[in-house]
XYZ file of C-alpha atoms in Angstrom:
692
model
C 17.596 -11.924 -1.126
C 19.955 -9.197 -2.069
C 18.254 -5.707 -2.635
C 21.013 -4.260 -4.997
C 19.697 -5.414 -8.757
C 15.715 -4.626 -7.576
C 17.364 -1.173 -6.437
C 19.185 -0.343 -9.486
C 16.410 -1.780 -11.883
C 13.024 -0.073 -10.670
C 14.922 4.164 -9.792
C 15.885 3.301 -13.938
C 12.579 2.138 -15.127
C 11.040 4.365 -13.203
C 12.956 7.693 -16.131
C 13.413 4.992 -18.433
C 9.489 4.484 -19.217
C 8.898 8.499 -18.222
C 11.371 9.342 -20.907
C 10.382 6.925 -23.086
C 6.064 8.088 -22.423
C 7.702 11.888 -23.491
C 9.461 10.603 -26.454
C 5.696 9.442 -27.695
C 4.243 12.188 -26.934
C 6.711 14.274 -28.090
C 6.024 12.342 -31.437
C 2.140 14.021 -31.913
C 2.616 17.372 -30.217
C 2.759 17.042 -26.682
C 5.768 18.246 -24.475
C 5.648 19.928 -20.982
C 5.311 22.875 -23.001
C 2.132 22.334 -24.829
C 0.339 20.843 -27.676
C 1.029 21.617 -31.314
C -1.940 21.001 -33.707
C -1.950 18.205 -35.916
C -0.721 19.634 -39.759
C -3.429 21.246 -42.159
C -2.490 18.720 -44.030
C -4.583 16.246 -42.271
C -7.815 14.225 -42.266
C -10.142 12.272 -39.651
C -8.848 8.824 -39.919
C -5.187 10.072 -40.380
C -2.976 12.909 -38.013
C 0.250 14.256 -39.189
C 3.099 16.281 -36.835
C 5.491 17.892 -37.871
C 8.523 16.417 -35.956
C 11.416 18.911 -37.266
C 12.747 16.275 -40.024
C 11.322 15.126 -43.361
C 9.333 13.099 -43.113
C 6.198 14.336 -40.287
C 4.878 11.828 -37.629
C 1.236 10.209 -38.938
C -0.802 8.097 -36.716
C -4.207 6.099 -38.183
C -7.390 4.992 -37.307
C -8.089 4.257 -33.401
C -4.526 5.826 -32.436
C -6.427 9.183 -34.317
C -8.680 8.140 -30.957
C -6.424 7.645 -28.594
C -5.025 11.170 -29.376
C -8.149 12.588 -28.998
C -8.871 11.310 -25.371
C -5.173 12.264 -24.591
C -5.528 15.900 -25.354
C -8.582 15.717 -24.195
C -7.655 14.656 -20.338
C -5.150 16.584 -20.573
C -6.787 19.697 -20.669
C -9.617 18.371 -18.721
C -6.653 17.737 -15.925
C -5.506 21.482 -16.774
C -8.753 22.906 -15.614
C -8.121 21.726 -12.174
C -3.965 23.035 -11.781
C -1.991 24.304 -13.975
C -0.117 23.126 -18.316
C 2.643 21.412 -16.687
C 0.931 19.857 -13.431
C -1.225 18.076 -15.700
C 0.852 16.543 -18.252
C 3.639 15.550 -15.519
C 0.930 13.240 -12.675
C -0.329 12.092 -16.050
C 3.079 10.846 -18.073
C 3.980 9.445 -13.989
C 0.645 8.198 -14.455
C 1.241 6.245 -17.571
C 4.912 4.870 -16.423
C 3.708 3.271 -13.166
C 0.649 2.025 -15.057
C 2.933 -0.037 -17.055
C 5.615 -0.844 -14.148
C 3.225 -2.132 -12.302
C 1.758 -4.066 -15.074
C 5.028 -5.311 -16.144
C 6.396 -6.805 -13.048
C 3.335 -8.030 -12.294
C 3.261 -10.274 -15.216
C 6.725 -11.180 -14.967
C 5.887 -12.760 -11.230
C 3.366 -14.830 -12.778
C 4.887 -15.992 -15.997
C 8.350 -17.246 -13.382
C 5.366 -19.043 -11.694
C 3.997 -20.615 -14.109
C 0.496 -18.695 -13.409
C -0.389 -17.205 -17.103
C -3.397 -18.198 -18.147
C -1.762 -19.531 -21.800
C 0.805 -20.780 -19.679
C 2.893 -18.980 -22.257
C 6.178 -16.304 -21.123
C 5.556 -13.070 -21.937
C 8.256 -11.121 -21.866
C 10.917 -14.141 -21.778
C 11.836 -17.194 -23.643
C 12.553 -19.237 -20.362
C 15.470 -20.788 -22.477
C 19.140 -19.723 -22.559
C 20.171 -17.215 -25.541
C 17.182 -16.759 -25.980
C 15.847 -13.436 -26.167
C 12.279 -13.184 -28.331
C 9.643 -13.971 -25.533
C 7.527 -17.585 -26.048
C 4.158 -15.541 -26.734
C 5.797 -13.445 -29.410
C 7.135 -17.401 -31.346
C 3.787 -19.016 -30.460
C 1.728 -15.721 -31.728
C -1.001 -17.925 -32.911
C -1.190 -20.346 -30.345
C -2.634 -17.434 -28.327
C -6.424 -17.129 -26.250
C -5.874 -13.626 -26.068
C -8.537 -11.503 -28.493
C -7.040 -11.526 -31.528
C -9.050 -10.955 -34.318
C -8.386 -13.042 -37.731
C -7.337 -9.880 -39.126
C -4.760 -8.634 -36.264
C -3.615 -12.402 -36.578
C -3.174 -11.366 -40.135
C -1.098 -7.858 -39.273
C 1.424 -9.849 -36.784
C 1.970 -12.743 -39.525
C 3.375 -10.232 -41.829
C 5.109 -8.527 -38.415
C 6.964 -11.171 -37.971
C 7.736 -12.254 -41.350
C 9.578 -8.349 -42.084
C 11.205 -9.338 -38.476
C 12.918 -6.158 -37.773
C 13.527 -5.095 -34.271
C 11.012 -1.732 -35.436
C 8.283 -4.430 -36.616
C 9.381 -6.662 -33.666
C 8.662 -3.991 -31.135
C 5.275 -3.544 -32.633
C 4.190 -6.909 -32.409
C 5.351 -6.964 -28.817
C 3.759 -3.898 -28.089
C -0.129 -5.204 -30.050
C 0.646 -8.431 -28.206
C 1.411 -6.621 -24.844
C -1.412 -4.683 -24.359
C -3.913 -8.082 -26.014
C -2.712 -9.610 -22.835
C -3.207 -7.024 -20.528
C -6.734 -6.403 -21.621
C -7.053 -10.253 -21.365
C -5.759 -10.327 -18.101
C -8.013 -7.941 -16.805
C -11.195 -10.806 -16.500
C -9.049 -12.583 -13.819
C -6.700 -9.885 -12.266
C -9.848 -5.969 -12.979
C -8.594 -5.118 -10.141
C -4.630 -4.727 -11.660
C -5.590 -5.094 -15.633
C -7.918 -2.521 -15.282
C -9.323 -1.310 -19.045
C -6.235 0.858 -20.203
C -7.243 4.401 -21.196
C -7.019 4.921 -24.690
C -3.991 7.846 -24.148
C -2.070 5.005 -22.034
C -1.953 2.492 -24.607
C -1.343 4.918 -27.103
C 1.615 6.395 -25.130
C 3.356 2.836 -24.442
C 7.083 2.970 -25.481
C 8.480 -0.862 -24.257
C 10.605 -3.393 -26.440
C 12.259 -6.792 -25.706
C 15.315 -6.435 -27.842
C 16.468 -3.058 -26.645
C 19.188 -3.811 -24.224
C 18.812 -0.488 -22.275
C 15.073 -1.376 -22.158
C 12.828 -1.697 -19.239
C 11.729 -5.244 -20.217
C 15.138 -6.796 -21.200
C 16.890 -5.222 -18.087
C 14.714 -7.124 -16.195
C 14.916 -10.862 -17.563
C 18.936 -9.983 -17.092
C 19.813 -8.116 -14.516
C 16.915 -9.380 -11.705
C 17.731 -12.949 -10.572
C 14.613 -15.034 -11.562
C 14.298 -17.426 -8.066
C 13.247 -13.535 -6.629
C 10.546 -13.191 -8.505
C 9.679 -17.924 -7.593
C 7.439 -18.750 -4.675
C 8.422 -22.460 -4.402
C 12.202 -20.774 -4.056
C 12.131 -17.070 -2.064
C 8.508 -18.348 -0.685
C 7.616 -14.848 -0.572
C 5.787 -12.186 -3.015
C 8.481 -9.749 -0.708
C 10.097 -8.917 -4.739
C 6.699 -7.274 -5.931
C 7.030 -5.055 -2.130
C 10.630 -4.200 -2.424
C 10.478 -2.475 -6.441
C 7.475 -0.572 -5.828
C 9.241 0.685 -3.195
C 12.425 1.639 -5.091
C 10.281 2.388 -8.306
C 9.625 5.891 -5.839
C 13.214 6.320 -4.515
C 14.644 8.698 -6.013
C 11.245 11.342 -6.167
C 10.532 10.731 -2.111
C 14.378 11.227 -1.931
C 12.585 14.818 -3.370
C 9.518 15.336 -1.234
C 11.176 14.376 2.199
C 13.792 16.974 1.692
C 12.383 18.814 5.524
C 13.844 21.902 4.816
C 11.034 22.552 1.531
C 8.646 22.794 4.165
C 4.833 20.644 4.121
C 4.619 17.762 1.888
C 1.626 18.326 -0.273
C -1.227 16.401 -1.307
C -0.140 13.935 -3.516
C 3.227 13.514 -2.215
C 2.400 11.977 0.974
C 2.273 8.045 -0.689
C 5.770 9.439 -2.484
C 6.919 10.734 1.898
C 5.338 8.241 3.680
C 5.911 4.841 2.199
C 7.922 2.278 3.646
C 8.632 -1.385 2.826
C 8.488 -3.350 6.381
C 11.920 -5.065 7.065
C 10.732 -8.858 6.268
C 11.621 -10.525 10.147
C 9.759 -7.197 11.518
C 6.564 -8.409 9.781
C 6.834 -11.662 11.339
C 7.461 -10.052 14.239
C 3.898 -7.878 14.161
C 2.165 -10.710 12.863
C 3.031 -13.832 14.815
C 2.355 -12.172 18.308
C -0.818 -9.867 17.340
C -3.030 -12.372 15.130
C -0.296 -16.100 15.561
C -0.824 -14.669 19.895
C -4.851 -14.593 19.994
C -5.827 -17.465 17.755
C -2.747 -19.477 21.024
C -4.466 -17.413 23.713
C -8.210 -19.368 22.593
C -6.477 -22.773 21.151
C -4.230 -23.857 23.956
C -2.928 -27.022 21.823
C -2.465 -25.216 19.029
C 0.661 -26.065 16.659
C 1.013 -22.887 15.758
C 3.232 -21.645 17.724
C 5.377 -24.507 16.023
C 5.484 -22.545 13.243
C 6.445 -18.870 14.604
C 10.369 -18.312 15.603
C 8.939 -14.408 16.693
C 7.008 -15.323 19.014
C 7.933 -13.455 22.497
C 8.493 -15.728 25.349
C 6.128 -16.450 28.680
C 3.437 -18.835 29.393
C 0.658 -17.348 26.896
C -3.156 -16.899 28.886
C -5.417 -19.270 27.877
C -9.653 -17.430 27.521
C -12.151 -19.740 27.461
C -13.803 -18.310 24.297
C -14.100 -20.212 20.812
C -13.546 -18.474 17.000
C -13.766 -19.124 13.745
C -11.190 -18.844 11.454
C -13.694 -17.474 8.995
C -14.618 -14.879 12.046
C -10.738 -13.467 12.460
C -11.045 -9.942 11.204
C -7.531 -8.591 10.002
C -6.803 -5.295 9.017
C -4.176 -3.437 7.526
C -5.283 0.839 7.047
C -1.880 1.947 6.106
C -0.882 -1.272 3.629
C 0.963 -0.021 0.658
C 2.121 -3.384 -1.776
C 0.717 -5.793 1.363
C 3.423 -6.876 2.096
C 1.973 -6.848 6.181
C -1.293 -8.766 4.554
C 0.494 -11.795 3.020
C 2.074 -12.458 5.880
C -0.442 -12.766 7.726
C -1.919 -14.628 4.298
C 0.227 -17.515 5.976
C -0.625 -17.649 9.551
C -3.818 -17.566 8.587
C -3.383 -20.707 5.888
C -2.040 -22.657 8.929
C -4.778 -21.547 11.047
C -7.322 -23.091 8.537
C -5.060 -26.543 7.336
C -5.090 -27.472 11.108
C -8.835 -26.842 11.506
C -9.581 -29.532 8.793
C -9.670 -26.855 5.810
C -8.468 -27.550 2.125
C -5.627 -25.485 1.044
C -8.662 -24.375 -1.368
C -11.058 -23.229 0.452
C -8.677 -22.141 3.667
C -7.076 -19.576 0.501
C -11.236 -18.933 -0.379
C -11.964 -17.506 2.637
C -8.891 -16.269 3.707
C -9.300 -13.523 0.840
C -13.287 -13.119 1.647
C -13.301 -13.267 5.239
C -10.671 -12.840 7.399
C -7.678 -9.906 5.068
C -8.758 -5.644 5.132
C -6.587 -3.064 3.894
C -7.161 0.439 2.373
C -4.737 2.853 1.403
C -4.541 6.691 -0.324
C -2.654 5.538 -3.101
C -4.014 4.130 -5.884
C -0.539 2.769 -7.387
C 0.222 0.738 -3.644
C -3.459 -0.662 -3.979
C -2.950 -1.933 -7.680
C -0.144 -4.223 -5.941
C -1.621 -5.048 -2.769
C -4.441 -6.635 -5.165
C -2.419 -8.092 -6.919
C -0.833 -9.473 -4.334
C -3.017 -11.199 -2.176
C -3.905 -13.139 -5.322
C -1.057 -14.677 -6.240
C -1.068 -15.736 -2.490
C -4.222 -17.247 -2.932
C -3.143 -18.291 -6.797
C -0.235 -20.866 -4.910
C -2.791 -22.111 -2.761
C -6.074 -22.178 -5.490
C -5.048 -22.720 -9.343
C -8.775 -21.988 -10.357
C -8.666 -18.380 -7.421
C -8.479 -16.417 -10.806
C -11.693 -17.353 -12.577
C -13.701 -17.578 -10.154
C -14.188 -14.295 -9.022
C -12.834 -13.762 -5.717
C -14.346 -10.702 -3.639
C -11.389 -9.089 -1.557
C -11.808 -6.601 0.948
C -8.945 -3.894 0.006
C -9.838 -0.516 -1.262
C -8.240 2.823 -1.758
C -9.617 6.288 -1.048
C -10.834 8.525 -3.961
C -11.622 11.800 -3.522
C -15.421 13.093 -3.932
C -15.038 15.499 -5.356
C -16.335 14.709 -8.837
C -19.034 12.623 -8.011
C -22.195 14.082 -9.768
C -24.319 14.251 -6.847
C -27.306 15.245 -9.350
C -27.365 11.291 -10.012
C -28.501 10.700 -6.402
C -32.260 11.690 -7.941
C -32.585 8.970 -9.593
C -31.745 6.161 -6.848
C -33.708 4.798 -3.722
C -36.913 5.217 -6.774
C -38.788 2.041 -5.022
C -38.215 3.818 -1.688
C -40.628 5.926 0.599
C -39.669 9.620 0.507
C -38.675 9.342 4.461
C -36.385 6.328 3.825
C -35.107 8.092 0.319
C -34.860 11.721 2.255
C -32.551 10.209 5.118
C -30.808 8.471 2.513
C -29.398 11.141 0.438
C -29.177 13.168 3.243
C -26.576 10.235 5.175
C -24.600 10.415 1.104
C -24.404 13.779 1.328
C -23.274 14.113 5.159
C -20.169 11.197 3.562
C -20.152 13.440 0.327
C -18.924 16.006 2.511
C -16.544 13.690 4.555
C -14.063 12.058 1.633
C -13.997 15.048 -0.214
C -9.979 15.474 0.754
C -9.999 11.783 1.728
C -6.585 11.042 -0.197
C -4.743 13.011 2.126
C -6.741 12.293 5.334
C -6.983 8.271 4.678
C -7.188 5.735 7.274
C -7.600 8.223 10.311
C -10.606 9.800 9.027
C -13.751 9.567 11.775
C -16.995 9.047 10.849
C -20.315 8.662 12.248
C -22.261 5.350 12.523
C -24.452 5.228 9.469
C -26.612 2.004 8.038
C -24.433 0.470 5.949
C -26.922 -2.089 3.951
C -29.546 0.835 4.123
C -27.734 2.696 1.443
C -26.095 -0.171 -0.476
C -29.932 -0.237 -1.296
C -30.723 3.263 -1.667
C -27.720 3.286 -4.828
C -28.359 -0.148 -5.838
C -32.423 0.329 -5.921
C -31.726 2.803 -9.549
C -33.943 3.118 -12.162
C -33.557 0.277 -15.130
C -31.124 0.945 -17.937
C -33.913 1.946 -20.697
C -35.348 4.347 -18.665
C -31.569 6.592 -18.043
C -32.131 9.384 -20.407
C -28.101 11.123 -21.977
C -28.396 13.318 -19.392
C -28.356 11.132 -16.671
C -25.199 8.262 -18.390
C -22.631 7.922 -15.852
C -24.477 6.646 -13.152
C -23.086 3.468 -12.735
C -19.866 5.107 -12.448
C -21.623 7.592 -9.196
C -23.012 3.930 -8.196
C -18.920 2.053 -8.550
C -17.768 5.352 -6.433
C -20.964 5.553 -3.667
C -20.245 1.750 -3.191
C -16.025 2.335 -2.497
C -17.188 5.337 -0.155
C -19.774 2.769 1.628
C -17.237 0.141 1.891
C -14.518 2.068 3.573
C -16.582 3.690 5.485
C -18.013 -0.094 7.218
C -14.267 -0.716 7.268
C -12.953 2.527 9.546
C -16.460 2.447 11.902
C -15.926 -2.047 12.410
C -13.463 -3.122 15.007
C -11.002 -5.719 14.306
C -9.316 -8.744 16.379
C -5.921 -8.012 15.051
C -4.935 -4.422 14.066
C -1.338 -4.420 11.941
C 0.390 -1.726 10.487
C 4.263 0.505 9.251
C 2.083 3.864 9.829
C 3.551 7.226 7.788
C 5.735 8.947 9.499
C 4.290 12.375 8.373
C 5.191 15.712 10.978
C 5.329 18.138 7.684
C 1.769 18.205 6.693
C -0.346 20.449 4.675
C -2.472 23.201 6.191
C -5.492 21.260 5.748
C -4.154 18.089 6.745
C -2.586 20.014 10.168
C -6.505 21.676 11.025
C -8.278 18.007 10.691
C -5.679 15.878 13.100
C -5.426 19.216 15.273
C -9.517 18.556 15.061
C -10.049 15.068 15.649
C -7.182 14.120 17.546
C -6.173 16.754 19.283
C -3.525 15.460 22.678
C -1.519 13.273 19.108
C -1.350 15.732 16.564
C 2.512 16.122 16.609
C 3.038 13.252 13.989
C 0.474 11.025 11.850
C 1.851 8.047 12.803
C 0.854 9.103 16.733
C -2.703 9.814 15.769
C -2.637 5.789 13.849
C -1.252 4.061 17.383
C -4.099 5.504 19.385
C -6.876 5.402 16.148
C -5.833 1.862 15.985
C -5.320 -0.037 19.348
C -9.048 1.866 19.973
C -10.634 0.233 16.493
C -9.946 -3.363 18.116
C -12.366 -5.116 19.767
C -11.675 -5.435 23.212
C -8.629 -8.510 24.093
C -7.885 -7.101 20.813
C -4.259 -6.822 19.287
C -2.505 -4.086 17.357
C 1.006 -3.884 15.789
C 3.160 -0.726 15.236
C 6.487 -0.255 14.002
C 6.726 3.363 14.424
C 9.404 5.572 15.311
C 10.849 5.251 18.851
C 10.312 8.916 19.953
C 6.651 8.899 20.804
C 8.666 5.848 23.924
C 10.240 9.875 26.047
C 9.966 12.979 24.480
C 7.639 15.305 26.227
C 5.456 15.870 22.826
C 4.108 12.524 23.449
C 3.109 12.122 26.640
C -0.318 12.247 26.231
C -0.112 9.503 24.177
C 1.942 6.996 26.556
C -0.717 8.511 28.820
C -3.043 7.096 27.001
C -1.592 3.797 26.697
C 0.141 2.833 30.279
C -3.638 3.739 31.751
C -6.319 2.133 29.333
C -4.014 -0.314 27.574
C -1.465 -3.120 27.644
C 2.076 -2.868 26.210
C 2.170 -6.740 25.034
C 5.798 -6.419 23.680
C 7.990 -3.956 21.868
C 11.395 -4.193 20.186
C 13.445 -1.353 20.739
C 16.056 -0.623 17.497
C 19.695 0.671 17.074
C 19.594 3.812 16.517
C 20.444 4.366 12.819
C 19.133 0.454 12.066
C 16.621 0.971 9.933
C 18.387 2.051 6.348
C 15.337 2.590 4.690
C 14.547 5.535 6.947
C 16.617 8.735 8.373
C 14.359 7.854 11.921
C 15.657 5.523 14.802
C 12.525 2.733 15.046
C 10.657 0.567 17.293
C 8.093 -2.059 16.616
C 5.927 -3.450 19.522
C 2.125 -5.060 20.723
C -0.047 -3.251 22.181
C -3.743 -4.964 23.619
C -6.869 -3.291 24.054
C -7.123 -4.125 27.504
C -6.738 -2.586 30.406
C -3.035 -3.884 31.814
C -2.939 -6.879 34.617
C 0.088 -8.911 33.138
C 4.270 -8.016 32.385
C 5.043 -6.625 28.615
C 8.143 -8.381 27.258
C 10.816 -5.743 25.731
C 14.059 -5.847 23.729
C 16.849 -3.314 24.160
C 18.537 -3.311 20.558
C 20.929 -0.010 21.615
C 23.884 -0.948 21.684
C 24.164 -3.395 18.787
C 25.360 -1.642 15.081
C 25.028 -3.618 11.677
C 21.727 -2.954 10.036
C 18.275 -4.739 10.235
C 20.008 -7.982 9.319
C 21.967 -7.398 12.869
C 18.961 -7.303 15.092
C 16.843 -9.829 13.541
C 20.371 -12.138 14.524
C 19.774 -10.620 18.331
C 16.075 -10.267 18.839
C 15.928 -14.534 18.267
C 18.699 -14.377 20.694
C 17.008 -12.784 23.267
C 13.543 -14.858 22.280
C 15.751 -17.729 22.911
C 17.205 -17.340 26.100
C 14.709 -14.480 27.992
C 18.165 -14.305 30.436
C 20.409 -12.938 27.622
C 21.101 -9.342 29.100
C 18.934 -7.303 26.539
C 15.238 -9.363 26.981
C 13.238 -7.479 30.300
C 10.137 -8.245 31.842
C 8.368 -5.033 33.399
C 4.235 -3.960 34.757
C 4.130 -0.969 33.002
C 2.622 1.026 36.008
C 6.175 1.487 37.122
C 6.535 3.905 33.747
C 3.898 6.282 36.065
C 6.065 6.377 38.998
C 8.542 8.426 35.732
C 7.680 12.090 35.717
C 6.872 12.012 32.058
C 5.879 8.567 32.017
C 8.999 7.692 29.467
C 8.367 3.783 28.526
C 11.915 3.592 30.482
C 11.452 -1.025 30.508
C 14.946 -1.090 31.727
C 14.456 0.646 34.833
C 15.524 -1.686 38.638
C 13.412 -1.736 41.411
C 15.806 0.518 43.258
C 15.505 3.671 40.449
C 12.125 2.903 40.309
C 11.724 3.193 44.076
C 13.753 6.137 44.058
C 11.383 8.400 42.172
C 8.375 7.300 44.403
C 10.250 7.843 47.603
C 12.445 10.466 46.906
C 12.511 14.187 46.278
C 12.978 15.901 42.916
C 15.750 18.007 42.884
C 13.940 21.223 42.028
C 12.190 21.366 45.753
C 15.395 21.213 47.188
C 17.640 23.541 45.140
C 17.805 26.493 42.957
C 19.601 25.306 39.435
C 21.183 27.267 37.444
C 23.367 27.670 35.082
C 26.712 26.680 34.918
C 29.827 27.949 33.983
C 28.354 31.171 32.352
C 29.868 34.465 33.515
C 26.053 36.152 32.102
C 28.756 38.860 31.166
C 31.868 38.065 28.927
C 32.776 41.916 29.398
C 32.450 42.191 32.347
C 34.892 38.857 34.040
C 36.564 37.957 31.347
């Protein structure tokens, strides 16, 4: 896929959406500087705003309520920070909400996944710009009343650009709300103010919808032609790119909590994803199923004999976890490998798709935007194999971290009402402990250390509430508290479980805020230099014995003194199954040299596979080609097999997999130079004024 068009589109879309939302907000007196009151002649049903023109701007009916909610939300956020920050974050939030939905609907319409089988953003016909659901609006089934149809009739008859844009925006919102029944985590009912600020057009040639249709090849969205939902992840990364470039400037100090997603999310190159999944999940299955044909499907599987393990596991029992999932790219390829496994075991595609989503794949992230797209991508992958899956209410195991600071603890008194007093006290104590631990969850994320709790017991406590009719006005919103607590319990259970396979591209971050730095220092003192090293340590510990943990990370951990504790832990207690060291500047998406590798949660007995690509410049495509060459021909000259015990024989324990037996022997039997001679600084006088 040529990424130029998606990149340009995403960067421009962010700017355009923000600009258009700010324009719409300005019409109702809301700017970065503050909120202007409506004119005095306004009424309960009509608000009038001075916009500096002859005719003022008016809003009516439901839009008045949406305006009031918008002002209320801004004032609420202002109390938590300041007005400018409140305004900025709200505009950003509304912009990404509509961006996510636009690209999701584009994916669905291209693949004919829309419930009405109608296109929403395009016509599907050469030279016709009017979207199909505008042309045949009377045939749609998206909750439009007869009164609303009559208004749409008038707009269609008018036919002006203004009228058609109004019609399109109205129907687009209706479509999003209708999709909420099938994809509730992405098309959740929007805050009313988000609808008020929506400002899109299919006619405007500079608009997001027009550019999406005209500038990005439709085949990029077509599963039958690309075979992947990869486009969703790339659009998401590029949407954030301009802001990311701003926040990762290391000279501007530590990364703030709200900027961690932008600073750390990098879309993992597709072939690296395949390497990680095939050599962890794929290998785990092959070890227990030596007659499996899965091996034939995995061209990135490292060479060598696979040791048979006399242990049976059913497909439903395999647990795969990406605890920094981003937009879900790794989980989607894991889905494909699991599909091969299920089919091999006699399941139908429909059965397998449901089971994979419900039983096999787990994911966490601190960014709601990424979580929504990961959820969407996973459900679209399921839809690829089961056309009824969106109507089945399938439960998934993806979650997003939320801070617990706004949980109403008074609601705990209304829970566990049928429990005895001792159990209630215990449940309340445990729930309050979790609320404290999750106060900064959106910053700490998956490295949260939590004590083991009886989650089923706590779920029962949260479920056990007063009947709706018994709840007083002061006790309303208990359902929101219940929802937040259940999310905390789900995440706690995920973090305390053990998995067969852990796979992630962890965050690369060493410029931490004071809170995050303290948490890492207190809980992971030996690995505190960078978040990625914490994830390397933590993830392999979350594996079951013999399980695999796969990573893409900077390769500095392999060599420098700062990460010696990490190397010591890995070399002495884990097995490096395989590792690929990239050329220094191969990964174009980041400014760090990287590697990708697989750890097994067991002490090392056999040799590991290593590929050294340091000499092959030309970006990740060159790295891919050379990796495949090394897999096909292990005698290529840059493929190595070595026992990691050798690394202990070298001072500092570098992952020097290329070191020859003679070199290792020299370190074992030779004497360090500092025992023979006193080191001196060379070519310095020590006093230039005296000697020169």
